[in-house]
Amino acid sequence: MAGTATAPRLPRQAAFRPRLGSALLSRGIVVTWLSVIVLIPIVALTLKAFSTGPIEFWDAVSSPQAVEAFRTTVLLSLIVTAINCVMGTAIAWVLVRDEFPGKGLLNATIDLPFALPTIVAGLTLIALYGNDSPFGIDIVRTPVAVVMALLFVTLPFVVRSVQPTLIELDKDMEEAAASLGAGNLTIFRRIIVPNLRPAILSGAALAFARAIGEFGSIVLLAGNVKIASVYIFAKIDSGDPEGAAAISVVLLLISVGILLLMGRFAKRGLPI
Amino acid sequence: MGIAVQNVNKTFGDFKALDDVTLDVPDGSLTALLGPSGSGKSTLLRLIAGLEEADSGTVLLNGEDVTHVSVQDRGIGFVFQHYAAFKHMTVRDNIAFGLTIRKTPKDQIRARVKELIRLVQLNGMAHRYPSQLSGGQRQRMALARALAAQPNLLLLDEPFGALDAKVRKELREWLRNLHEEVPVTTIFVTHDQEEAMDVAQQIVVMNQGKIEQVGEPKELYENPKTEFVMGFVGEVNRLGDALIRPHDLDLSLTPIEGGEEANVERVSHLGFEVRVELSLANGDHAWAQVTRKEDEELQLTEGVSVYARPSRARKFQGAEAQGDDGASAEELQVA
C-alpha cells in the first residue's frame, strides 16, 4: 500500500452550485439589504464628516480631547475584551462540561445583558457602586466603573461563541493526549485552547466592537473619564454634528482595523 | 508486556458493561476482543488503558497492580475508531506530541518522527494537517503517534471501523506486518469476526459483559464452546437442536442415509460460493454453501427436491441458561 494510494480530501469543495438566475437574485437581495441597512448610513456619515472640508475634519479628530477619548476608549475596550476572553471561556466551560443544579437558569442569565436597556445597567451600577453604595464602594466616575459597565454589556459574546465549539470538541482528542502522557493542564493548553481559539477570537471581536461604540451604560457613570461615544454625544449637544460625525468615522476605522487584525490572528496556523 | 485482568466489574448506571471478567494476555501477543456492540469489549480495552476505572477487580500490567494508576502513567499507546487526530497540528506535530510533552531533545524527536513516518508510509505528508489526509492515512498517523513514545502496550479501539472495506483490508494486513516488525503486546477491539480471525493470534469472544471463550481463530471456529461463539464466529443453520455450518450441509439429488428431504427455494451465485436456500419438510429453513463445481454437478434450480445431510453438527446444552461454565458442547459426527 503506497502512501499516495488515496488522494487527499480537500475541504470546502463546492459540490452544489445553484443555477445562475437564482444566484444573481439572492446576491441582489443581499447587496440591496446591506446597502439600505449598513452601507448607505455609513456613506452618509462619512459625507457629513467631510462636509466642512478635510482641514476641519482633521482638526476635529486631532484635538487633544478627541485623541484622549480615542486612547481611553480603545484601551478600556481592549482590557474588557481580554477579560472577556478568559472569563467568557471559563463560563462556557462550566456551562458545557459541568453538571450542577440551576445550570439551565445560569445559562439563561447569560443573555440578560442583551435584553436590559443599557442605561438601566448604568443606573444599576451607580446604585450599587456609587455615592450611596450599600457595599461602601464608590468607583463611579472612574475607569473601573466604565470597565464594569462594558463587561456587563459584552458578557454574552465570548460565552455564546465558545459554547457550541466546546460542545462539538472531539473528546477523543483529550483522551488521546492523556494516553500520550499529557496532564490536565497540558491538555488544556495544547489541545483545548488551540481548538477554541477561533471561537474565542470571534467572540472577542464582537465584544470589542460593541465595547468601542457603547454609550447607554456608560453615559451616566463615565464622569471625567473621556469616552469617545460620550464625547460624540457632547459634540452633538453643543451643535457640532460634523465634528461628531468625524469622531464616529475614526472610531469605525479603528474598529475595522482591529477586527481585521483579530480575524487574521484567528486563522493563523490553522488548516484550511 | 503481559496483562492480567482479574474479576473486573464495571457498570454504567443500570447497565452492566463488565461482569466479573478475568483475562490473561501473554506478552508480545496480538489479541482481538470480539463481540457485538454492548458486549463490553470497548469497556474492557479502555479499562486496561486506564481511560475507565473498574468498580471492582484488578488490572495487572507485567505483574504490577495498575488498577489505580492513571492513563498518563501506564505507558500505553491508544488508537481510537475516529482517529482522534489533533486537528490543529500537522502530521509531524501529531506524531511528536508524546515526545514533545516529555521534553525529549529536539534532534531525537526529529529522528523518531522521521522513522515513524516511514514506518506508517506517510512520506512527504509531514507538514499536512489531518483534514488534508484520507481516513486510512489519518489512522496510520494515529498509529504512529501512539507508537512514538515506545509504549509497552498498544491498544486499538475498532481501529478500522470508520474506513471503507478496501482500506480496511489493507490496514488489517499492515497491522499484522507491523506487529511482526514492532512486537509490542497489542489488543484491538472489533465486531467483525473476519477481521479478528484474519489479524489476531488470540481471540477473546465477549457477550453481555462476559467472556464466552478465548482461543486461536481456528480453535474458536472448529471447537466453539457456546452456541453464541459458534454463531458469532461463523454462519450457522439450526436443524432441531443441532447447529450446522452451511458448508457442512451436503446436498444430493438422490436419497442418502441420514438425509432429509428439502425443497430448493433460491440459488444465489456469489462467485466461488453458491448459496442454496432450502425449506425442509418439517417447515425449517436452512441454507447450504456449496462450491461452483458442486452446483454445476447438481444443476440446482428453484423448486427442485434435494436431500440434505449434515456432515458435521454441534449441540449445546444449557448454553443460554448457565453461561460458559455450565455449557457443554457435543460434536456429532453424522457421516
Coordinates of C-alpha atoms in Angstrom, one line a residue:
Chain A
M1 CA 0.0 0.0 0.0
A2 CA 1.6 3.2 -1.1
G3 CA 1.2 6.5 0.8
T4 CA -0.3 8.0 -2.3
A5 CA -3.0 5.4 -2.6
T6 CA -5.7 7.9 -1.7
A7 CA -5.8 11.4 -2.9
P8 CA -6.0 14.0 -0.1
R9 CA -9.6 15.0 0.6
L10 CA -9.7 18.8 0.2
P11 CA -12.2 20.6 2.3
R12 CA -14.8 23.1 1.1
Q13 CA -15.3 21.8 -2.3
A14 CA -18.3 23.3 -4.0
A15 CA -20.3 20.2 -4.6
F16 CA -23.5 22.0 -5.3
R17 CA -23.9 25.2 -7.3
P18 CA -27.3 26.9 -7.6
R19 CA -28.4 27.9 -11.0
L20 CA -27.1 31.3 -12.3
G21 CA -30.5 33.0 -12.2
S22 CA -31.2 32.3 -8.5
A23 CA -27.6 33.1 -7.6
L24 CA -27.9 36.6 -9.1
L25 CA -31.3 37.1 -7.4
S26 CA -30.1 36.1 -4.0
R27 CA -26.9 38.2 -4.4
G28 CA -29.0 41.1 -5.4
I29 CA -31.2 40.8 -2.4
V30 CA -28.2 40.6 -0.1
V31 CA -26.4 43.6 -1.6
T32 CA -29.6 45.7 -1.5
W33 CA -30.3 44.7 2.0
L34 CA -26.8 45.5 3.2
S35 CA -26.8 48.8 1.3
V36 CA -30.0 50.0 3.0
I37 CA -29.2 48.8 6.5
V38 CA -25.4 49.4 6.7
L39 CA -23.6 50.9 3.7
I40 CA -25.8 54.0 2.9
P41 CA -25.9 55.2 6.5
I42 CA -22.1 54.8 6.8
V43 CA -21.5 56.6 3.5
A44 CA -23.9 59.4 4.6
L45 CA -22.0 59.6 7.9
T46 CA -18.6 59.9 6.1
L47 CA -20.0 62.6 3.8
K48 CA -21.3 64.5 6.8
A49 CA -17.9 64.2 8.5
F50 CA -16.1 65.8 5.5
S51 CA -18.9 68.3 4.6
T52 CA -17.0 71.2 6.1
G53 CA -13.7 70.2 4.4
P54 CA -10.7 68.0 5.2
I55 CA -9.0 70.5 7.4
E56 CA -11.9 70.8 9.7
F57 CA -12.2 67.0 9.7
W58 CA -8.5 66.8 10.8
D59 CA -9.0 69.5 13.4
A60 CA -12.0 67.7 14.9
V61 CA -10.3 64.3 15.2
S62 CA -6.8 65.5 16.3
S63 CA -7.9 67.9 19.1
P64 CA -6.4 66.9 22.4
Q65 CA -9.8 65.9 23.8
A66 CA -10.5 63.7 20.8
V67 CA -7.2 62.0 21.0
E68 CA -7.6 61.3 24.7
A69 CA -11.1 60.0 24.1
F70 CA -9.8 57.6 21.4
R71 CA -7.0 56.4 23.5
T72 CA -9.1 55.8 26.6
T73 CA -11.9 54.1 24.7
V74 CA -9.5 51.7 22.8
L75 CA -7.5 50.9 25.9
L76 CA -10.6 50.2 28.1
S77 CA -12.2 48.2 25.3
L78 CA -9.0 46.1 24.9
I79 CA -9.0 45.5 28.7
V80 CA -12.6 44.4 28.6
T81 CA -12.0 42.2 25.6
A82 CA -9.1 40.5 27.3
I83 CA -11.1 39.8 30.5
N84 CA -13.9 38.5 28.3
C85 CA -11.6 36.0 26.6
V86 CA -10.7 34.5 29.9
M87 CA -14.0 34.7 31.8
G88 CA -16.2 34.0 28.8
T89 CA -14.2 30.8 28.1
A90 CA -14.4 29.8 31.7
I91 CA -18.2 30.4 31.8
A92 CA -18.7 28.5 28.6
W93 CA -16.6 25.6 30.0
V94 CA -18.6 25.4 33.2
L95 CA -21.9 25.5 31.2
V96 CA -20.8 22.8 28.8
R97 CA -18.7 20.4 30.8
D98 CA -20.1 20.6 34.4
E99 CA -23.4 19.3 35.7
F100 CA -25.0 21.1 38.6
P101 CA -28.4 22.2 39.8
G102 CA -29.5 25.5 38.3
K103 CA -27.4 25.2 35.2
G104 CA -30.3 26.0 32.9
L105 CA -31.0 29.1 34.9
L106 CA -27.4 30.2 34.8
N107 CA -27.3 29.6 31.0
A108 CA -30.4 31.8 30.6
T109 CA -28.9 34.7 32.6
I110 CA -26.0 35.0 30.2
D111 CA -28.3 36.7 27.6
L112 CA -29.9 39.1 30.1
P113 CA -27.4 42.0 29.4
F114 CA -28.8 41.9 25.8
A115 CA -32.4 42.3 27.0
L116 CA -31.9 45.1 29.5
P117 CA -31.8 48.7 28.2
T118 CA -28.2 49.6 28.6
I119 CA -29.0 52.8 30.5
V120 CA -30.7 50.7 33.2
A121 CA -27.4 48.8 33.5
G122 CA -25.6 52.0 34.1
L123 CA -28.1 53.2 36.7
T124 CA -27.9 49.9 38.5
L125 CA -24.1 50.1 38.7
I126 CA -24.4 53.7 40.0
A127 CA -26.8 52.5 42.7
L128 CA -24.5 49.6 43.7
Y129 CA -21.1 51.2 43.4
G130 CA -21.8 54.9 43.6
N131 CA -22.1 57.5 46.4
D132 CA -24.8 55.5 48.1
S133 CA -23.3 52.1 47.6
P134 CA -24.6 49.6 50.1
F135 CA -21.1 48.0 49.9
G136 CA -19.4 51.3 50.7
I137 CA -17.5 51.2 47.4
D138 CA -17.5 54.4 45.3
I139 CA -16.0 53.7 41.9
V140 CA -18.4 55.7 39.8
R141 CA -16.6 58.3 37.5
T142 CA -13.5 56.1 37.4
P143 CA -12.3 53.9 34.5
V144 CA -13.1 50.9 36.7
A145 CA -16.8 51.7 36.6
V146 CA -16.6 52.0 32.8
V147 CA -14.9 48.7 32.5
M148 CA -17.5 47.1 34.7
A149 CA -20.3 48.5 32.6
L150 CA -18.6 47.4 29.4
L151 CA -18.1 43.9 30.9
F152 CA -21.8 43.7 31.7
V153 CA -23.0 44.6 28.2
T154 CA -20.4 42.4 26.4
L155 CA -20.7 39.3 28.6
P156 CA -22.6 37.1 26.1
F157 CA -20.3 37.4 23.1
V158 CA -17.4 35.1 24.0
V159 CA -19.7 32.7 26.0
R160 CA -22.1 32.2 23.2
S161 CA -19.3 31.9 20.6
V162 CA -17.3 29.4 22.6
Q163 CA -20.2 27.2 23.8
P164 CA -21.1 25.5 20.5
T165 CA -17.5 24.9 19.6
L166 CA -16.8 23.3 23.0
I167 CA -19.9 21.1 22.7
E168 CA -18.6 19.9 19.3
L169 CA -15.0 19.5 20.5
D170 CA -13.9 15.9 20.0
K171 CA -13.4 14.4 23.5
D172 CA -11.3 11.6 21.9
M173 CA -8.6 14.2 21.3
E174 CA -8.3 14.9 25.0
E175 CA -8.2 11.1 25.8
A176 CA -5.6 10.6 23.1
A177 CA -3.5 13.4 24.6
A178 CA -3.9 11.8 28.1
S179 CA -2.9 8.4 26.7
L180 CA 0.2 10.0 25.4
G181 CA 1.1 11.2 28.9
A182 CA -0.4 14.7 28.9
G183 CA -1.7 16.0 32.2
N184 CA -4.8 18.2 32.5
L185 CA -3.0 21.5 32.2
T186 CA -1.1 20.3 29.1
I187 CA -4.3 19.1 27.5
F188 CA -6.0 22.4 28.2
R189 CA -3.1 24.4 26.9
R190 CA -2.0 22.3 23.9
I191 CA -5.3 20.7 22.8
I192 CA -8.4 22.6 24.1
V193 CA -7.3 26.3 23.8
P194 CA -5.9 26.0 20.2
N195 CA -9.1 24.4 19.1
L196 CA -11.2 27.0 20.8
R197 CA -9.1 29.9 19.6
P198 CA -11.1 30.9 16.5
A199 CA -14.3 30.9 18.6
I200 CA -12.8 32.9 21.4
L201 CA -11.4 35.4 19.0
S202 CA -14.6 35.8 17.0
G203 CA -16.5 36.4 20.3
A204 CA -13.7 38.8 21.4
A205 CA -14.0 40.7 18.1
L206 CA -17.7 41.2 18.6
A207 CA -17.2 42.2 22.2
F208 CA -14.6 44.7 21.2
A209 CA -16.7 46.2 18.5
R210 CA -19.6 46.5 20.9
A211 CA -17.4 48.0 23.7
I212 CA -15.8 50.6 21.5
G213 CA -19.2 52.0 20.5
E214 CA -21.0 51.5 23.8
F215 CA -22.9 54.6 25.0
G216 CA -26.0 53.9 27.1
S217 CA -24.5 52.1 30.0
I218 CA -21.6 54.5 30.5
V219 CA -23.0 57.9 29.7
L220 CA -24.2 58.4 33.3
L221 CA -21.2 56.9 35.1
A222 CA -18.2 58.0 33.0
G223 CA -17.8 61.3 34.8
N224 CA -14.4 62.7 33.8
V225 CA -13.3 59.6 32.0
K226 CA -13.2 60.6 28.4
I227 CA -15.1 58.0 26.3
A228 CA -15.5 58.5 22.6
S229 CA -19.2 57.8 22.4
V230 CA -19.8 60.3 25.3
Y231 CA -17.6 62.8 23.6
I232 CA -19.6 62.4 20.4
F233 CA -22.8 63.0 22.3
A234 CA -21.4 66.2 23.8
K235 CA -20.4 67.4 20.3
I236 CA -24.0 66.8 19.0
D237 CA -25.3 68.5 22.1
S238 CA -23.2 71.5 21.5
G239 CA -24.3 71.9 17.9
D240 CA -21.4 70.4 16.1
P241 CA -22.8 67.4 14.2
E242 CA -19.9 67.5 11.6
G243 CA -17.4 67.1 14.4
A244 CA -19.5 64.2 15.9
A245 CA -19.5 62.5 12.5
A246 CA -15.8 62.9 12.1
I247 CA -15.1 61.3 15.5
S248 CA -17.5 58.5 14.6
V249 CA -15.7 57.8 11.3
V250 CA -12.4 57.4 13.1
L251 CA -14.0 55.2 15.7
L252 CA -15.3 53.0 12.9
L253 CA -11.9 52.9 11.2
I254 CA -10.3 51.8 14.5
S255 CA -12.9 49.0 14.9
V256 CA -12.5 47.8 11.3
G257 CA -8.7 47.8 11.7
I258 CA -8.7 45.8 15.0
L259 CA -11.4 43.4 13.7
L260 CA -9.3 42.6 10.6
L261 CA -6.2 42.1 12.8
M262 CA -8.1 39.7 15.0
G263 CA -9.5 37.8 12.0
R264 CA -6.0 37.2 10.7
F265 CA -4.8 36.1 14.1
A266 CA -7.7 33.7 14.5
K267 CA -6.8 32.0 11.2
R268 CA -3.0 31.9 11.7
G269 CA -1.5 28.5 12.0
L270 CA -4.8 26.7 11.3
P271 CA -5.5 24.3 8.4
I272 CA -7.8 25.4 5.6
Chain B
M1 CA 4.1 -6.7 28.5
G2 CA 1.7 -9.3 29.8
I3 CA -1.7 -8.2 31.0
A4 CA -3.9 -9.8 33.7
V5 CA -7.4 -8.7 34.3
Q6 CA -8.9 -10.2 37.4
N7 CA -12.6 -10.3 38.5
V8 CA -13.3 -6.9 37.0
N9 CA -16.8 -5.4 37.2
K10 CA -18.0 -2.2 35.6
T11 CA -21.5 -0.6 35.4
F12 CA -22.7 2.5 33.7
G13 CA -25.9 3.5 35.5
D14 CA -28.1 0.4 35.3
F15 CA -26.1 -1.2 32.5
K16 CA -23.6 -3.9 33.5
A17 CA -20.8 -3.4 31.0
L18 CA -18.4 -5.9 32.5
D19 CA -19.5 -8.8 34.7
D20 CA -16.7 -10.5 36.7
V21 CA -14.2 -10.6 33.8
T22 CA -10.9 -12.4 34.1
L23 CA -8.4 -12.5 31.3
D24 CA -4.8 -13.1 30.6
V25 CA -3.0 -11.6 27.6
P26 CA 0.5 -13.0 27.0
D27 CA 3.5 -10.7 26.5
G28 CA 4.1 -9.8 22.8
S29 CA 0.8 -11.3 21.6
L30 CA -1.7 -9.8 19.1
T31 CA -5.1 -10.3 20.6
A32 CA -8.6 -9.4 19.4
L33 CA -11.6 -8.5 21.6
L34 CA -14.5 -9.7 19.5
G35 CA -18.2 -9.2 20.3
P36 CA -21.4 -7.4 19.3
S37 CA -22.0 -3.8 20.3
G38 CA -22.7 -3.6 24.0
S39 CA -20.8 -6.8 24.8
G40 CA -18.2 -4.8 26.9
K41 CA -15.2 -5.2 24.6
S42 CA -14.5 -1.5 24.3
T43 CA -15.0 -1.0 28.1
L44 CA -12.5 -3.8 28.8
L45 CA -10.0 -2.2 26.5
R46 CA -10.5 1.3 28.0
L47 CA -10.1 -0.2 31.4
I48 CA -6.8 -1.8 30.5
A49 CA -5.8 1.6 29.1
G50 CA -6.8 3.5 32.3
L51 CA -9.4 5.5 30.4
E52 CA -12.1 3.9 32.6
E53 CA -11.8 2.8 36.2
A54 CA -13.2 -0.6 37.4
D55 CA -15.9 -0.7 40.1
S56 CA -14.1 -3.7 41.5
G57 CA -11.3 -6.1 40.4
T58 CA -7.7 -5.7 39.5
V59 CA -5.7 -4.9 36.4
L60 CA -2.1 -6.0 36.3
L61 CA 0.5 -4.9 33.7
N62 CA 3.6 -7.1 33.9
G63 CA 2.5 -8.3 37.2
E64 CA 2.3 -4.8 38.6
D65 CA -1.1 -3.7 40.0
V66 CA -2.1 -0.6 37.9
T67 CA -5.8 -0.6 38.9
H68 CA -5.5 2.9 40.3
V69 CA -2.7 4.2 38.0
S70 CA -3.8 7.0 35.7
V71 CA -3.8 6.6 31.9
Q72 CA -0.8 9.0 31.7
D73 CA 1.4 6.8 33.7
R74 CA 0.6 3.4 32.2
G75 CA 2.9 3.7 29.2
I76 CA 0.4 2.7 26.6
G77 CA -0.5 3.7 23.1
F78 CA -4.2 4.1 22.3
V79 CA -5.8 4.3 18.8
F80 CA -9.4 5.5 18.5
Q81 CA -12.0 4.5 16.0
H82 CA -12.4 8.1 14.7
Y83 CA -8.7 8.8 14.7
A84 CA -8.8 11.5 17.4
A85 CA -6.3 13.4 15.3
F86 CA -5.2 16.7 16.8
K87 CA -6.8 18.9 14.1
H88 CA -4.7 21.9 14.8
M89 CA -1.4 20.2 14.4
T90 CA 0.5 18.9 11.4
V91 CA 1.2 15.2 10.9
R92 CA 4.6 15.8 12.2
D93 CA 3.4 17.6 15.4
N94 CA 0.7 14.9 16.0
I95 CA 3.3 12.1 15.9
A96 CA 5.7 14.1 18.0
F97 CA 3.2 15.1 20.7
G98 CA 4.0 12.3 23.2
L99 CA 7.7 13.1 22.9
T100 CA 7.3 16.9 22.9
I101 CA 5.5 16.9 26.2
R102 CA 8.2 14.7 27.7
K103 CA 10.7 17.3 26.7
T104 CA 12.7 14.9 24.6
P105 CA 15.6 16.6 22.9
K106 CA 14.7 18.1 19.5
D107 CA 17.1 16.1 17.4
Q108 CA 15.8 12.8 18.9
I109 CA 12.2 13.8 18.2
R110 CA 13.1 14.7 14.6
A111 CA 14.8 11.3 14.1
R112 CA 12.0 9.3 15.7
V113 CA 9.3 11.1 13.8
K114 CA 11.1 10.5 10.5
E115 CA 11.4 6.8 11.4
L116 CA 7.7 6.6 12.2
I117 CA 6.6 8.5 9.1
R118 CA 8.5 5.9 7.0
L119 CA 7.0 3.0 9.1
V120 CA 3.4 4.2 8.5
Q121 CA 4.1 5.2 4.9
L122 CA 3.2 8.9 5.2
N123 CA 6.3 10.0 3.4
G124 CA 6.1 13.6 2.2
M125 CA 3.0 14.4 4.3
A126 CA 4.7 15.6 7.5
H127 CA 3.5 19.1 7.0
R128 CA -0.1 18.3 6.1
Y129 CA -3.0 18.8 8.5
P130 CA -5.3 15.9 9.4
S131 CA -8.1 17.5 7.3
Q132 CA -5.8 17.0 4.2
L133 CA -5.5 13.3 4.7
S134 CA -7.7 10.4 3.8
G135 CA -9.3 8.2 6.6
G136 CA -6.7 5.5 6.2
Q137 CA -3.9 8.0 6.3
R138 CA -5.3 9.6 9.4
Q139 CA -5.5 6.3 11.2
R140 CA -1.9 5.4 10.2
M141 CA -0.9 8.8 11.6
A142 CA -2.7 8.0 14.8
L143 CA -0.9 4.7 15.0
A144 CA 2.5 6.4 14.6
R145 CA 1.5 8.9 17.3
A146 CA 0.6 6.0 19.6
L147 CA 3.9 4.3 18.9
A148 CA 6.2 7.3 19.1
A149 CA 7.0 7.1 22.8
Q150 CA 7.6 3.4 22.6
P151 CA 4.6 2.2 24.6
N152 CA 4.6 -1.2 26.4
L153 CA 1.2 -1.9 25.2
L154 CA -0.7 -0.9 22.0
L155 CA -4.5 -0.7 22.3
L156 CA -6.8 -0.1 19.4
D157 CA -10.5 0.5 19.7
E158 CA -12.3 -0.5 16.5
P159 CA -9.3 1.0 14.6
F160 CA -10.7 0.2 11.1
G161 CA -14.4 0.7 11.8
A162 CA -14.7 4.0 10.2
L163 CA -12.9 3.1 7.0
D164 CA -14.2 1.6 3.7
A165 CA -13.9 -2.1 3.0
K166 CA -10.8 -1.9 0.7
V167 CA -8.8 0.3 3.0
R168 CA -9.8 -1.8 6.0
K169 CA -8.4 -4.9 4.4
E170 CA -5.2 -3.1 3.5
L171 CA -4.7 -1.8 7.1
R172 CA -5.5 -5.2 8.5
E173 CA -2.6 -6.8 6.7
W174 CA -0.5 -3.8 7.5
L175 CA -1.2 -4.1 11.2
R176 CA -0.2 -7.8 11.2
N177 CA 3.1 -6.9 9.5
L178 CA 3.6 -4.0 11.9
H179 CA 3.2 -6.4 14.8
E180 CA 5.9 -8.6 13.4
E181 CA 8.2 -5.6 12.9
V182 CA 7.4 -3.9 16.3
P183 CA 6.4 -6.8 18.5
V184 CA 4.7 -4.8 21.2
T185 CA 1.8 -6.5 23.0
T186 CA -1.3 -5.4 21.0
I187 CA -5.0 -5.7 21.8
F188 CA -7.6 -4.5 19.3
V189 CA -11.4 -4.3 19.6
T190 CA -13.6 -5.4 16.7
H191 CA -17.1 -6.5 16.0
D192 CA -16.0 -8.1 12.7
Q193 CA -15.2 -11.8 13.1
E194 CA -13.4 -11.9 9.8
E195 CA -11.2 -9.1 10.9
A196 CA -10.4 -10.8 14.2
M197 CA -9.7 -14.1 12.5
D198 CA -7.5 -12.5 9.9
V199 CA -5.4 -10.4 12.2
A200 CA -5.3 -11.9 15.7
Q201 CA -3.3 -14.7 17.1
Q202 CA -5.7 -15.0 20.0
I203 CA -9.4 -14.0 20.1
V204 CA -11.4 -13.2 23.1
V205 CA -15.1 -13.5 22.3
M206 CA -17.3 -11.4 24.5
N207 CA -21.1 -11.2 25.0
Q208 CA -23.2 -9.3 27.5
G209 CA -20.2 -8.2 29.7
K210 CA -18.8 -11.7 29.9
I211 CA -16.0 -13.6 28.2
E212 CA -17.5 -16.5 26.3
Q213 CA -14.3 -18.1 25.0
V214 CA -10.6 -17.4 24.5
G215 CA -8.7 -19.1 21.8
E216 CA -6.9 -19.1 18.5
P217 CA -9.0 -18.3 15.4
K218 CA -9.1 -21.9 14.2
E219 CA -9.9 -23.3 17.7
L220 CA -12.8 -20.9 18.0
Y221 CA -14.2 -21.9 14.6
E222 CA -13.7 -25.6 15.0
N223 CA -14.5 -26.0 18.7
P224 CA -16.8 -23.3 19.9
K225 CA -17.7 -23.8 23.5
T226 CA -21.0 -22.0 23.4
E227 CA -23.8 -21.5 21.0
F228 CA -23.1 -17.8 21.0
V229 CA -19.4 -18.3 19.9
M230 CA -20.5 -20.7 17.2
G231 CA -23.0 -18.3 15.8
F232 CA -20.7 -15.2 16.1
V233 CA -17.5 -16.6 14.5
G234 CA -19.3 -18.1 11.5
E235 CA -22.6 -18.8 9.8
V236 CA -24.9 -21.4 11.3
N237 CA -28.1 -23.3 10.5
R238 CA -30.3 -24.7 13.2
L239 CA -31.8 -28.1 12.5
G240 CA -33.7 -29.3 15.5
D241 CA -31.3 -28.8 18.4
A242 CA -28.2 -29.2 16.3
L243 CA -26.2 -26.3 14.8
I244 CA -24.6 -26.8 11.4
R245 CA -22.3 -24.7 9.4
P246 CA -23.7 -24.1 5.9
H247 CA -20.6 -25.7 4.3
D248 CA -21.2 -28.8 6.4
L249 CA -24.5 -29.5 4.8
D250 CA -24.1 -32.0 1.9
L251 CA -26.7 -31.9 -0.8
S252 CA -27.7 -34.8 -3.0
L253 CA -30.4 -35.3 -5.6
T254 CA -30.9 -39.0 -4.6
P255 CA -31.9 -40.1 -1.1
I256 CA -29.0 -40.7 1.2
E257 CA -28.7 -42.2 4.6
G258 CA -29.4 -39.6 7.3
G259 CA -30.5 -37.1 4.7
E260 CA -33.7 -35.0 5.0
E261 CA -35.8 -34.1 2.0
A262 CA -35.8 -30.4 1.3
N263 CA -37.0 -28.0 -1.4
V264 CA -34.7 -25.5 -3.1
E265 CA -36.2 -22.1 -2.6
R266 CA -33.5 -19.9 -4.1
V267 CA -30.0 -20.2 -5.5
S268 CA -27.6 -17.3 -5.3
H269 CA -24.3 -17.3 -7.2
L270 CA -21.7 -15.3 -5.3
G271 CA -18.6 -16.1 -7.4
F272 CA -16.8 -19.1 -5.9
E273 CA -19.5 -19.7 -3.4
V274 CA -23.1 -20.7 -4.2
R275 CA -25.8 -20.2 -1.6
V276 CA -28.7 -22.7 -1.7
E277 CA -31.7 -21.7 0.4
L278 CA -33.7 -24.7 1.5
S279 CA -37.1 -25.4 3.1
L280 CA -37.3 -28.7 4.9
A281 CA -40.2 -31.0 5.2
N282 CA -40.9 -30.0 8.8
G283 CA -41.1 -26.3 7.8
D284 CA -37.5 -25.4 9.0
H285 CA -35.4 -23.2 6.8
A286 CA -31.7 -23.7 6.2
W287 CA -29.1 -22.8 3.7
A288 CA -26.2 -24.7 2.3
Q289 CA -22.9 -23.3 1.0
V290 CA -21.7 -25.3 -2.0
T291 CA -18.9 -24.7 -4.4
R292 CA -19.4 -23.7 -8.0
K293 CA -18.3 -27.1 -9.1
E294 CA -20.8 -28.9 -6.8
D295 CA -23.5 -26.6 -8.1
E296 CA -22.7 -27.5 -11.7
E297 CA -22.9 -31.2 -10.9
L298 CA -26.2 -30.9 -9.1
Q299 CA -27.8 -28.3 -11.5
L300 CA -29.8 -26.8 -8.7
T301 CA -32.7 -24.5 -9.5
E302 CA -35.7 -23.2 -7.7
G303 CA -38.3 -25.8 -6.8
V304 CA -36.0 -28.9 -7.2
S305 CA -36.2 -31.5 -4.4
V306 CA -32.9 -32.4 -2.8
Y307 CA -31.7 -34.4 0.2
A308 CA -29.6 -32.5 2.8
R309 CA -27.3 -34.2 5.3
P310 CA -25.1 -32.5 7.8
S311 CA -21.5 -33.9 7.7
R312 CA -20.8 -32.2 11.0
A313 CA -23.0 -30.7 13.6
R314 CA -22.9 -29.4 17.2
K315 CA -25.3 -29.5 20.1
F316 CA -25.1 -27.1 23.1
Q317 CA -26.8 -27.8 26.3
G318 CA -27.8 -25.1 28.7
A319 CA -25.6 -22.5 26.9
E320 CA -28.2 -19.8 27.3
A321 CA -29.3 -20.7 30.8
Q322 CA -26.0 -21.5 32.5
G323 CA -23.3 -19.4 30.8
D324 CA -19.9 -20.6 29.7
D325 CA -19.1 -22.7 32.8
G326 CA -22.2 -24.8 32.6
A327 CA -22.4 -25.2 28.9
S328 CA -21.3 -28.4 27.3
A329 CA -20.7 -28.8 23.6
E330 CA -21.0 -32.1 21.9
E331 CA -19.8 -32.8 18.4
L332 CA -22.0 -35.0 16.3
Q333 CA -20.3 -37.0 13.6
V334 CA -23.0 -38.0 11.2
A335 CA -21.2 -39.2 8.2

